[in-house]
Coordinates of C-alpha atoms and ligand atoms in Angstrom, one line a residue:
X11 CA -86.7 9.2 50.7
X12 CA -85.6 8.7 47.3
X13 CA -82.4 10.6 46.0
X14 CA -81.6 10.4 42.1
X15 CA -78.4 12.4 41.2
X16 CA -76.2 12.6 38.1
X17 CA -72.9 13.7 36.6
X18 CA -72.6 14.7 33.3
X19 CA -71.7 12.0 30.8
X20 CA -68.2 12.5 29.8
X21 CA -67.0 12.8 26.1
X22 CA -64.7 9.9 25.0
X23 CA -62.2 11.7 22.9
X24 CA -59.8 11.4 25.6
X25 CA -58.7 9.9 28.9
X26 CA -60.6 11.4 32.2
X27 CA -58.6 13.9 34.0
X28 CA -58.9 15.7 37.4
X29 CA -61.4 18.0 36.1
X30 CA -63.9 14.7 35.3
X31 CA -62.9 13.3 38.7
X32 CA -64.0 16.4 40.5
X33 CA -67.5 16.3 39.2
X34 CA -67.7 12.5 39.8
X35 CA -66.3 12.6 43.4
X36 CA -68.8 15.4 44.5
X37 CA -71.6 13.0 43.3
X38 CA -70.3 10.1 45.0
X39 CA -69.7 12.0 48.3
X40 CA -73.3 13.4 48.2
X41 CA -74.6 9.8 47.2
X42 CA -72.8 8.2 50.2
X43 CA -73.8 11.1 52.6
X44 CA -77.6 10.6 51.5
X45 CA -77.3 6.8 52.0
X46 CA -76.0 7.1 55.5
X47 CA -78.9 9.2 56.2
X48 CA -81.4 6.5 55.0
X49 CA -82.0 7.6 51.6
X50 CA -82.7 5.2 48.7
X51 CA -80.3 6.8 46.4
X52 CA -79.5 6.4 42.5
X53 CA -76.1 7.7 41.3
X54 CA -75.8 7.8 37.5
X55 CA -72.6 8.7 35.7
X56 CA -71.6 7.5 32.0
X57 CA -69.9 8.5 28.6
X58 CA -71.4 10.7 25.8
X59 CA -70.2 8.9 22.7
X60 CA -71.9 10.6 19.6
X61 CA -71.5 13.5 17.6
X62 CA -69.0 15.5 15.6
X63 CA -66.3 15.8 18.2
X64 CA -66.0 12.2 18.7
X65 CA -66.3 11.4 14.9
X66 CA -63.3 13.9 14.2
X67 CA -61.2 12.5 17.1
X68 CA -61.6 8.9 16.0
X69 CA -61.0 9.8 12.5
X70 CA -57.8 11.2 13.4
X71 CA -56.8 8.2 15.2
X72 CA -57.7 5.7 12.3
X73 CA -60.7 4.3 14.1
X74 CA -64.3 4.1 14.1
X75 CA -66.0 6.3 16.6
X76 CA -67.4 3.2 18.3
X77 CA -63.9 1.6 18.7
X78 CA -62.7 4.7 20.1
X79 CA -65.5 4.9 22.6
X80 CA -65.1 1.2 23.6
X81 CA -61.5 2.0 24.2
X82 CA -61.9 5.0 26.5
X83 CA -64.8 3.7 28.5
X84 CA -62.4 1.4 30.5
X85 CA -60.4 4.3 31.6
X86 CA -63.4 6.2 33.0
X87 CA -64.5 3.1 34.8
X88 CA -60.8 2.3 35.9
X89 CA -60.7 5.8 37.4
X90 CA -63.9 5.6 39.4
X91 CA -62.9 2.2 40.7
X92 CA -59.4 3.8 41.9
X93 CA -61.4 6.8 43.3
X94 CA -64.0 4.5 45.1
X95 CA -66.7 5.7 43.5
X96 CA -69.6 3.6 43.6
X97 CA -72.3 4.5 40.8
X98 CA -75.6 2.6 40.3
X99 CA -75.5 2.7 36.6
X100 CA -72.9 3.7 33.9
X101 CA -74.8 4.7 31.0
X102 CA -73.2 4.8 27.3
X103 CA -75.3 6.8 24.7
X104 CA -74.6 4.1 22.2
X105 CA -76.8 1.6 24.3
X106 CA -79.6 0.5 22.4
X107 CA -82.3 1.3 24.8
X108 CA -81.1 4.7 25.1
X109 CA -80.8 5.3 20.9
X110 CA -84.4 4.0 20.6
X111 CA -85.8 6.3 23.5
X112 CA -84.0 9.3 22.1
X113 CA -85.7 8.9 18.7
X114 CA -89.0 8.3 20.3
X115 CA -88.9 11.3 22.2
X116 CA -87.8 13.3 19.4
X117 CA -90.5 12.2 17.2
X118 CA -93.0 12.7 19.9
X119 CA -91.9 16.4 20.1
X120 CA -92.1 16.6 16.3
X121 CA -95.6 15.4 16.6
X122 CA -96.6 17.8 19.3
X123 CA -95.2 20.6 17.1
X124 CA -92.2 21.6 19.3
X125 CA -89.9 20.2 16.8
X126 CA -90.0 21.8 13.2
X127 CA -88.1 22.0 10.1
X128 CA -86.0 25.0 9.0
X129 CA -82.6 25.8 7.6
X130 CA -79.5 27.3 9.3
X131 CA -76.1 29.0 8.3
X132 CA -73.6 30.0 10.8
X133 CA -70.4 29.2 12.4
X134 CA -70.1 26.1 14.3
X135 CA -67.7 25.0 16.9
X136 CA -67.0 21.1 16.8
X137 CA -65.0 21.2 19.8
X138 CA -67.9 22.4 22.0
X139 CA -70.5 21.1 19.6
X140 CA -72.6 24.3 19.6
X141 CA -73.1 27.2 17.4
X142 CA -70.8 30.2 17.7
X143 CA -72.8 33.3 18.7
X144 CA -72.8 36.2 15.9
X145 CA -70.9 38.6 18.2
X146 CA -68.1 36.3 18.8
X147 CA -64.5 37.5 17.8
X148 CA -63.3 36.9 14.4
X149 CA -59.7 36.3 13.2
X150 CA -58.9 36.3 9.5
X151 CA -62.8 35.8 8.8
X152 CA -63.1 33.0 10.9
X153 CA -65.2 33.2 14.0
X154 CA -63.3 32.1 17.1
X155 CA -65.4 30.0 19.7
X156 CA -65.8 32.0 22.8
X157 CA -65.8 28.9 25.0
X158 CA -62.8 27.0 24.0
X159 CA -60.8 29.5 21.9
X160 CA -60.8 27.0 18.7
X161 CA -61.6 28.0 15.1
X162 CA -65.1 27.9 14.0
X163 CA -66.2 26.2 10.7
X164 CA -69.1 27.8 8.6
X165 CA -71.9 25.3 7.8
X166 CA -75.2 25.6 6.0
X167 CA -77.7 23.0 6.6
X168 CA -81.5 22.1 6.7
X169 CA -82.1 21.4 10.3
X170 CA -85.1 20.6 12.7
X171 CA -85.6 23.3 15.3
X172 CA -86.7 23.1 18.7
X173 CA -89.3 26.0 19.7
X174 CA -87.2 27.2 22.5
X175 CA -88.4 30.6 22.0
X176 CA -91.8 29.6 23.4
X177 CA -90.2 28.7 26.7
X178 CA -88.8 32.0 27.8
X179 CA -92.0 33.2 29.8
X180 CA -92.3 29.6 31.6
X181 CA -88.7 29.4 32.2
X182 CA -88.7 32.5 33.8
X183 CA -91.7 31.9 35.7
X184 CA -90.2 28.6 36.7
X185 CA -86.9 30.2 38.1
X186 CA -89.1 32.8 40.0
X187 CA -90.8 30.1 41.7
X188 CA -87.7 28.0 42.3
X189 CA -84.8 30.6 43.2
X190 CA -82.7 27.6 44.4
X191 CA -83.0 25.7 41.2
X192 CA -79.2 26.6 40.2
X193 CA -76.7 26.8 42.8
X194 CA -74.7 28.8 43.7
X195 CA -77.0 31.9 43.5
X196 CA -74.4 33.8 40.9
X197 CA -75.0 31.0 38.6
X198 CA -78.9 31.3 38.8
X199 CA -78.5 34.9 38.3
X200 CA -76.6 34.2 35.0
X201 CA -79.2 31.8 33.7
X202 CA -82.0 34.3 34.4
X203 CA -80.1 37.0 32.7
X204 CA -79.6 34.6 29.7
X205 CA -83.3 33.9 29.2
X206 CA -84.1 37.4 29.7
X207 CA -82.0 38.5 26.8
X208 CA -84.2 36.3 24.6
X209 CA -84.2 32.8 23.4
X210 CA -83.9 31.6 19.7
X211 CA -85.0 28.4 18.6
X212 CA -82.5 25.8 19.0
X213 CA -81.4 23.5 16.0
X214 CA -81.6 19.9 17.2
X215 CA -80.5 17.9 14.1
X216 CA -77.3 18.0 11.9
X217 CA -77.0 16.5 8.3
X218 CA -73.2 17.3 8.4
X219 CA -72.5 14.6 10.9
X220 CA -72.9 10.9 10.5
X221 CA -72.2 9.5 14.0
X222 CA -75.3 9.9 16.0
X223 CA -79.0 8.8 16.5
X224 CA -80.9 9.2 13.4
X225 CA -84.7 10.9 13.2
X226 CA -86.4 7.7 12.3
X227 CA -88.9 9.9 9.9
X228 CA -86.3 11.6 8.2
X229 CA -83.0 9.6 8.5
X230 CA -80.7 11.9 6.6
X231 CA -81.0 13.9 9.9
X232 CA -78.7 13.1 13.1
X233 CA -79.9 14.1 16.2
X234 CA -78.0 17.1 18.0
X235 CA -75.5 15.5 20.5
X236 CA -76.7 17.6 23.3
X237 CA -80.2 16.5 22.9
X238 CA -79.2 13.1 22.5
X239 CA -76.9 13.4 25.8
X240 CA -79.2 15.3 28.0
X241 CA -81.8 12.6 27.7
X242 CA -79.4 10.1 29.4
X243 CA -80.8 11.2 32.6
X244 CA -84.4 9.9 31.7
X245 CA -83.2 7.0 29.5
X246 CA -80.9 5.5 32.0
X247 CA -83.8 4.9 34.6
X248 CA -85.4 2.3 32.0
X249 CA -88.5 0.8 33.7
X250 CA -87.8 2.6 37.1
X251 CA -88.8 6.2 35.7
X252 CA -91.7 6.5 37.9
X253 CA -89.8 5.6 41.0
X254 CA -86.9 8.0 40.5
X255 CA -87.8 10.8 38.3
X256 CA -87.6 14.0 38.7
X257 CA -83.8 14.1 39.2
X258 CA -83.1 15.6 42.7
X259 CA -79.7 16.8 41.6
X260 CA -77.6 17.4 38.5
X261 CA -74.1 18.0 39.2
X262 CA -72.3 19.8 36.3
X263 CA -69.4 22.2 35.4
X264 CA -70.2 25.8 35.0
X265 CA -69.3 25.7 31.1
X266 CA -72.5 23.5 30.5
X267 CA -74.8 25.4 32.7
X268 CA -77.2 26.8 29.8
X269 CA -77.5 23.4 28.5
X270 CA -78.7 22.0 31.8
X271 CA -80.6 25.0 33.2
X272 CA -82.1 26.4 29.9
X273 CA -82.4 23.8 27.2
X274 CA -82.9 20.7 29.5
X275 CA -86.0 22.1 31.3
X276 CA -87.3 23.5 28.2
X277 CA -87.3 20.2 26.7
X278 CA -89.0 18.6 29.7
X279 CA -91.5 21.2 29.8
X280 CA -92.2 20.4 26.2
X281 CA -92.6 16.7 27.0
X282 CA -94.7 17.5 30.0
X283 CA -92.2 15.9 32.3
X284 CA -91.5 17.4 36.0
X285 CA -88.2 19.3 36.1
X286 CA -85.2 18.4 38.1
X287 CA -85.0 19.8 41.5
X288 CA -81.4 21.4 41.7
X289 CA -78.6 21.9 39.5
X290 CA -75.2 22.2 41.1
X291 CA -72.8 24.2 39.2
X292 CA -69.2 23.9 40.1
X293 CA -66.1 25.8 39.1
X294 CA -63.2 24.6 37.1
X295 CA -59.7 23.2 38.1
X296 CA -57.1 25.3 36.6
X297 CA -53.5 24.5 35.9
X298 CA -51.4 27.8 35.5
X299 CA -54.6 29.6 35.5
X300 CA -56.0 28.0 32.6
X301 CA -58.9 25.3 32.5
X302 CA -57.5 22.0 32.8
X303 CA -58.7 20.5 29.3
X304 CA -57.9 17.7 26.7
X305 CA -57.8 20.8 24.1
X306 CA -55.2 22.8 25.8
X307 CA -53.2 19.7 26.5
X308 CA -52.5 20.7 30.5
X309 CA -54.5 17.7 31.8
X310 CA -53.6 16.3 35.3
X311 CA -53.6 12.5 35.6
X312 CA -55.3 11.6 39.0
X313 CA -53.7 8.2 39.1
X314 CA -50.2 9.7 40.2
X315 CA -52.0 11.4 43.1
X316 CA -53.7 8.3 44.0
X317 CA -50.7 6.3 43.9
X318 CA -48.9 8.5 46.2
X319 CA -51.6 9.6 48.4
X320 CA -54.5 7.2 48.3
X321 CA -57.9 7.8 47.0
X322 CA -59.1 9.2 50.2
X323 CA -56.7 12.2 50.0
X324 CA -57.7 13.0 46.4
X325 CA -61.4 13.1 47.6
X326 CA -60.6 15.2 50.5
X327 CA -58.7 17.6 48.6
X328 CA -61.0 18.3 45.7
X329 CA -63.8 19.0 48.3
X330 CA -61.7 20.9 50.9
X331 CA -59.4 23.2 48.9
X332 CA -62.1 25.1 46.9
X333 CA -65.5 26.0 47.6
X334 CA -68.1 24.5 44.8
X335 CA -68.9 27.2 42.2
X336 CA -65.4 28.9 42.3
X337 CA -62.5 27.8 40.5
X338 CA -59.6 26.2 42.0
X339 CA -55.8 26.5 40.9
X340 CA -54.1 23.2 41.3
X341 CA -50.8 22.7 42.3
X342 CA -48.9 19.7 43.6
X343 CA -47.3 22.0 46.5
X344 CA -50.6 22.8 47.4
X345 CA -51.9 19.5 47.5
X346 CA -48.9 18.0 49.6
X347 CA -49.2 20.7 52.2
X348 CA -52.9 20.3 52.8
X349 CA -52.5 16.6 52.9
X350 CA -49.6 16.6 55.4
X351 CA -51.4 19.3 57.7
X352 CA -54.9 18.1 57.5
X353 CA -54.6 14.4 57.3
X354 CA -51.4 13.4 58.4
X355 CA -50.8 15.7 61.3
X356 CA -54.6 16.1 62.2
X357 CA -56.9 13.3 61.9
X358 CA -54.3 10.7 61.3
X359 CA -52.5 11.9 64.5
X360 CA -55.6 12.1 66.7
X361 CA -56.8 8.6 65.8
X362 CA -53.3 7.2 66.3
X363 CA -52.5 9.1 69.7
X364 CA -55.8 8.3 71.4
X365 CA -56.0 4.5 70.2
X366 CA -52.6 3.9 71.4
X367 CA -53.2 5.2 74.7
X368 CA -56.3 3.2 74.9
X369 CA -54.2 0.1 74.1
X370 CA -51.2 1.0 76.2
X371 CA -53.0 1.6 79.3
X372 CA -56.1 -0.6 79.3
X373 CA -55.5 -3.0 76.3
X374 CA -58.2 -1.5 74.3
X375 CA -61.0 -2.1 77.0
X376 CA -61.8 1.3 78.7
X377 CA -62.4 1.0 82.5
X378 CA -65.8 2.7 84.2
X379 CA -64.9 6.5 83.2
X380 CA -65.0 9.0 86.1
X381 CA -67.1 11.9 86.3
X382 CA -68.0 14.3 83.4
X383 CA -66.0 17.7 84.2
X384 CA -66.5 21.1 82.8
X385 CA -64.0 20.2 80.1
X386 CA -66.0 17.2 78.8
X387 CA -69.3 19.2 78.9
X388 CA -67.8 22.1 76.7
X389 CA -66.5 19.5 74.1
X390 CA -69.8 18.1 73.9
X391 CA -71.8 21.2 73.6
X392 CA -69.4 22.6 71.0
X393 CA -69.8 19.0 69.0
X394 CA -73.5 19.6 68.8
X395 CA -72.9 23.0 67.1
X396 CA -70.3 21.9 64.8
X397 CA -72.4 18.9 63.9
X398 CA -75.5 21.1 63.2
X399 CA -73.4 23.4 61.0
X400 CA -71.4 20.8 59.2
X401 CA -74.5 19.0 58.5
X402 CA -76.0 22.1 57.1
X403 CA -73.1 22.8 55.0
X404 CA -73.1 19.3 53.5
X405 CA -76.9 19.4 52.8
X406 CA -76.3 22.7 50.8
X407 CA -73.3 21.2 49.0
X408 CA -70.8 23.6 50.7
X409 CA -68.2 20.8 51.6
X410 CA -65.2 23.2 51.9
X411 CA -67.1 25.3 54.4
X412 CA -68.3 21.8 56.4
X413 CA -65.0 20.4 56.2
X414 CA -63.1 23.6 57.5
X415 CA -65.6 23.4 60.4
X416 CA -65.1 19.6 61.2
X417 CA -61.2 20.2 61.0
X418 CA -61.7 23.2 63.5
X419 CA -63.0 20.6 65.8
X420 CA -60.5 18.1 65.2
X421 CA -58.0 20.7 66.4
X422 CA -60.2 21.2 69.3
X423 CA -59.7 17.6 70.3
X424 CA -56.3 18.1 70.1
X425 CA -56.2 21.0 72.5
X426 CA -58.5 19.1 74.8
X427 CA -55.9 16.4 75.1
X428 CA -53.2 19.0 75.9
X429 CA -55.3 20.4 78.5
X430 CA -56.4 17.3 80.1
X431 CA -53.2 15.3 79.7
X432 CA -54.3 11.8 79.7
X433 CA -50.7 10.6 79.4
X434 CA -50.1 12.0 82.9
X435 CA -53.0 10.2 84.6
X436 CA -52.5 7.1 82.5
X437 CA -53.1 3.6 84.0
X438 CA -52.6 5.5 87.5
X439 CA -56.0 7.1 87.6
X440 CA -58.0 4.8 85.2
X441 CA -61.2 6.4 85.8
X442 CA -60.1 9.9 84.7
X443 CA -58.1 8.6 81.6
X444 CA -60.9 6.5 80.6
X445 CA -63.3 9.7 80.7
X446 CA -60.8 11.8 78.7
X447 CA -60.3 8.9 75.9
X448 CA -64.0 8.2 75.7
X449 CA -64.7 11.7 75.1
X450 CA -62.3 11.6 72.1
X451 CA -63.7 8.3 70.9
X452 CA -67.3 9.9 71.1
X453 CA -66.2 12.8 69.1
X454 CA -64.5 10.9 66.5
X455 CA -67.4 8.2 66.2
X456 CA -69.9 11.1 65.5
X457 CA -67.4 12.9 62.9
X458 CA -67.5 9.6 61.0
X459 CA -71.0 10.7 59.6
X460 CA -69.1 13.5 57.6
X461 CA -65.7 11.4 57.4
X462 CA -67.0 8.3 55.6
X463 CA -68.9 9.9 52.8
X464 CA -65.8 12.0 52.1
X465 CA -63.0 9.4 52.9
X466 CA -64.6 5.9 52.8
X467 CA -61.2 3.9 53.3
X468 CA -60.1 6.0 56.3
X469 CA -63.6 6.1 57.6
X470 CA -64.1 2.6 57.7
X471 CA -60.6 2.1 59.4
X472 CA -61.4 4.3 62.0
X473 CA -65.0 2.8 62.3
X474 CA -63.1 -0.6 62.9
X475 CA -60.6 0.7 65.2
X476 CA -63.3 2.0 67.5
X477 CA -65.5 -0.9 67.1
X478 CA -68.2 1.9 66.2
X479 CA -71.8 0.9 66.7
X480 CA -72.6 2.2 63.0
X481 CA -74.6 4.9 64.4
X482 CA -72.5 8.0 64.3
X483 CA -73.7 10.3 67.2
X484 CA -72.1 11.1 70.4
X485 CA -74.5 9.3 72.5
X486 CA -74.3 6.1 70.6
X487 CA -70.7 5.5 71.6
X488 CA -69.8 4.2 75.1
X489 CA -67.0 2.7 76.9
X490 CA -67.9 -0.9 76.4
X491 CA -66.5 -1.0 73.0
X492 CA -63.0 -2.5 72.3
X493 CA -60.5 -0.1 70.8
X494 CA -57.6 -1.2 68.3
X495 CA -54.8 0.6 66.8
X496 CA -55.6 1.1 63.1
X497 CA -52.7 0.8 60.6
X498 CA -51.3 4.2 59.8
X499 CA -54.0 6.2 58.1
X500 CA -52.1 9.0 56.3
X501 CA -48.3 8.5 56.5
X502 CA -46.6 11.8 56.1
X503 CA -45.2 12.4 52.6
X504 CA -41.8 13.9 52.3
X505 CA -42.1 17.1 49.9
X506 CA -38.5 16.5 48.5
X507 CA -39.1 12.8 48.0
X508 CA -42.4 13.4 46.4
X509 CA -41.0 16.1 43.7
X510 CA -38.1 13.9 43.1
X511 CA -39.9 10.7 42.4
X512 CA -43.4 11.9 41.0
X513 CA -43.0 15.3 39.5
X514 CA -39.7 15.5 38.2
X515 CA -40.3 12.5 36.2
X516 CA -41.2 14.7 33.5
X517 CA -37.5 15.8 32.9
X518 CA -35.5 13.2 31.2
X519 CA -33.5 11.1 33.5
X520 CA -29.7 10.7 33.1
X521 CA -29.2 7.9 30.3
X522 CA -26.9 5.3 31.3
X523 CA -26.6 3.5 27.7
X524 CA -25.9 6.5 25.4
X525 CA -25.2 5.2 21.9
X526 CA -23.4 7.5 19.3
X527 CA -25.0 8.9 16.2
X528 CA -22.8 6.8 14.2
X529 CA -24.3 3.7 16.1
X530 CA -27.8 4.7 15.7
X531 CA -27.1 5.0 11.8
X532 CA -26.2 1.4 11.6
X533 CA -29.9 0.6 12.3
X534 CA -31.7 -0.3 9.2
X535 CA -35.3 1.4 9.9
X536 CA -37.5 1.6 6.9
X537 CA -41.3 2.1 6.1
X538 CA -42.8 -1.0 4.9
X539 CA -46.7 -1.7 3.7
X540 CA -48.4 -4.7 5.2
X541 CA -49.7 -6.4 2.0
X542 CA -50.8 -10.0 3.4
X543 CA -51.6 -11.4 6.8
X544 CA -51.9 -15.2 7.5
X545 CA -52.6 -16.7 11.0
X546 CA -49.4 -18.8 11.6
X547 CA -50.7 -22.4 11.3
X548 CA -49.0 -23.8 14.1
X549 CA -48.8 -21.0 16.9
X550 CA -52.0 -19.1 18.1
X551 CA -50.4 -15.9 18.7
X552 CA -48.3 -15.4 15.5
X553 CA -49.2 -13.8 12.1
X554 CA -46.8 -14.2 9.1
X555 CA -46.9 -10.9 7.5
X556 CA -45.8 -9.9 4.0
X557 CA -44.6 -6.6 3.9
X558 CA -44.0 -4.4 0.6
X559 CA -40.4 -2.5 1.2
X560 CA -40.7 -0.3 -2.0
X561 CA -38.1 -2.5 -3.9
X562 CA -38.7 -5.9 -2.4
X563 CA -41.3 -8.0 -0.2
X564 CA -40.1 -9.4 3.2
X565 CA -41.8 -11.9 5.5
X566 CA -42.3 -11.0 9.2
X567 CA -43.5 -13.1 11.8
X568 CA -45.3 -10.9 14.6
X569 CA -46.8 -11.8 18.0
X570 CA -49.9 -9.4 17.2
X571 CA -52.9 -12.1 16.8
X572 CA -54.4 -11.4 20.3
X573 CA -54.4 -7.6 19.6
X574 CA -55.1 -7.1 16.0
X575 CA -57.5 -8.6 13.5
X576 CA -56.1 -9.4 9.9
X577 CA -58.2 -6.5 8.6
X578 CA -56.8 -4.1 11.1
X579 CA -53.4 -4.6 9.8
X580 CA -54.0 -4.9 6.1
X581 CA -52.8 -2.1 4.1
X582 CA -51.1 -0.3 7.3
X583 CA -47.7 1.3 7.1
X584 CA -45.4 0.4 9.7
X585 CA -41.6 0.8 10.7
X586 CA -39.3 -2.2 10.1
X587 CA -36.0 -2.9 11.5
X588 CA -34.3 -4.3 8.3
X589 CA -31.0 -5.3 9.3
X590 CA -31.7 -7.5 12.1
X591 CA -30.3 -10.9 11.7
X592 CA -33.1 -13.3 10.1
X593 CA -34.5 -15.8 12.7
X594 CA -36.6 -18.9 12.5
X595 CA -39.6 -18.5 14.9
X596 CA -41.9 -21.7 15.2
X597 CA -40.3 -22.8 12.0
X598 CA -40.9 -19.6 10.0
X599 CA -38.1 -17.3 8.9
X600 CA -38.7 -13.7 10.0
X601 CA -36.8 -11.0 7.8
X602 CA -36.9 -8.3 10.5
X603 CA -38.9 -6.9 13.2
X604 CA -41.7 -4.4 13.3
X605 CA -41.9 -1.6 15.8
X606 CA -44.6 -1.1 18.4
X607 CA -45.0 0.6 21.5
X608 CA -45.4 -1.4 24.8
X609 CA -48.2 -0.5 27.0
X610 CA -48.2 -2.9 30.1
X611 CA -47.3 -5.7 27.6
X612 CA -49.9 -4.7 25.0
X613 CA -48.2 -3.8 21.7
X614 CA -49.5 -0.6 19.7
X615 CA -48.2 -0.6 16.3
X616 CA -46.4 2.5 15.2
X617 CA -48.4 3.4 12.1
X618 CA -46.9 5.7 9.5
X619 CA -49.0 8.5 7.7
X620 CA -50.5 7.1 4.8
X621 CA -48.7 9.5 2.5
X622 CA -45.2 8.0 3.4
X623 CA -44.2 5.7 0.5
X624 CA -42.8 2.0 1.3
X625 CA -39.1 1.8 1.5
X626 CA -38.6 5.5 3.0
X627 CA -35.6 5.8 5.5
X628 CA -36.8 6.3 9.1
X629 CA -34.2 8.4 11.2
Ligands
MSP20 N1 -70.6 15.4 27.3 C1 -70.9 16.8 27.9 C2 -71.9 16.8 28.9 C3 -73.1 16.1 28.5 S1 -74.1 16.1 29.9 C4 -75.7 15.7 29.2 C5 -69.4 17.4 28.3 N2 -68.6 16.5 28.5 S2 -67.1 16.9 29.0 O1 -66.2 15.7 29.2 O2 -66.4 17.9 28.3 O3 -67.2 17.3 30.5 C6 -67.8 16.7 31.4 C7 -67.7 17.6 32.9 O4 -66.2 17.7 33.1 C8 -68.3 18.9 32.8 O5 -69.3 19.0 33.9 C9 -67.2 19.7 32.9 O6 -67.5 21.0 33.5 C10 -66.2 19.0 33.6 N3 -64.7 19.3 33.7 C11 -64.1 19.2 32.5 N4 -63.0 20.0 32.7 C12 -63.0 20.6 33.9 C13 -62.1 21.2 34.7 N5 -60.7 21.5 34.3 N6 -62.5 21.3 36.2 C14 -63.5 21.0 36.5 N7 -64.4 20.5 35.8 C15 -64.1 20.4 34.3 O7 -69.5 18.4 28.6

């Protein structure tokens, strides 16, 4: 009973957005669901840090690729923490063991003759790290990447190739024998058509890129980032490969299906490894009907939603709103409506109503329940059906369907309460009231099997309020358990308030302290170049800087020592406030001030492009 599942490893050229959160939430829900069923689970996620895309992004920010990766990784880890995602390992492709193992595997495939040397000319998309097909659209003689719409670059290089063409038949045979290899079915069909159309050998090294794993026997070649990245699923297991391989599930977005369902199994076949059992391909979250992506600049920061609604609500929404495989169009309005309807009004309300009655009438200790009537019998029968169907849906990764079914049953509990009216029997008819409340608690306890994986925080609160036995079945729950009223699970969020506070923030707020343009021009702002950096002898936070202002030099005292090394500062061009009254800081005169952005107390220097000469006016 082992279950090994993975997310794609995320590129570190930007911060994670709701699209990345989606894949990782799906994995976490599956992982928790399987754990509850008694599986030994290994859940892997991580970051994809090599390749031209990262190299380019880092260069444009004046950093090394490794610096960029080191800076970005905490954003991913923070978001996973904020979403209550628990992974068993977070792999970074710059980790030593990964680099070493990928190089070994490459050499092994080369020795076996599956990798050979050739040469390639063609259009390449650095954004997608892939060659652009010959039949792609051309604008002004430049091929346009069909995936991201970016401009291609024409390159010619000596490459190593992987003999992908040799795997057409084995792959087609494999798909035939494993028709559920890719879910949903529509994606499996797409994969089969792709392979049937013929496979060309795949270029698996680059000489135009520096940032990556070098081929040990031919170090001017850097291993193609996708070859490097896909093998994370193997290398991350380290000395537990035998225990976990093959992967039971790779969760991916539909944009990377060919890499996972064609190239990856072919690499594994060449190595003689077993193939993964299932690839689950999900659709995209769109904003204004376009894929949310860093490239398009329309990304949604999940932290805003988490702050207002909580991690549970974000997890629930992502799974409930759209069936996996289809695209979902995100809107704040849709989110808010679903939150209020399903969580505040439905689940939250049932839990609060029933536990309140149990405490009000019986101080949380249900008395001996009266006889079971037809109404209770129907509730139990219906639950058995719902449980079976929801379980089947979850096992099939059809969360939207499963949750819709479960919520149908929650509405049924509300109807049962309206029919049986426990508030009328109350403490006067304790046996009957107890039977009704017990029936609701049995249903809620059994629902935890599905609620806990999707909404771990709310699930735990309900579990505690019911003092659930930890076995989430109808039978396991009885009247001997102490009931408490949990804190409000899902407070209603007012639409007007939400849009005012969270969303409208994007519009400029009314400024209170306007300055006139004349006042602004009184500021002396000029570009200066840092030509000398010394730690202040008597203050461990300060640097003494010498800045070339074009026609003279100035001394500045800056509290940057915790954040920048002298090498990072030296030669940088910055903005200096030149007409600030000189001040003595720890005995050193500072003849001005430099400008930096403040991010939670951490300064980020405003760096001026290199071509701007010192002394230039800033306005
Ligand atoms: N680094 C590669 C994966 C290598 S796996 C061996 C990569 N990284 S990515 O950061 O661009 O994307 C990672 C995942 O996020 C993909 O599964 C992708 O589909 C998903 N998403 C990125 N944007 C998305 C949306 N707007 N909506 C849903 N998921 C999307 O590809």
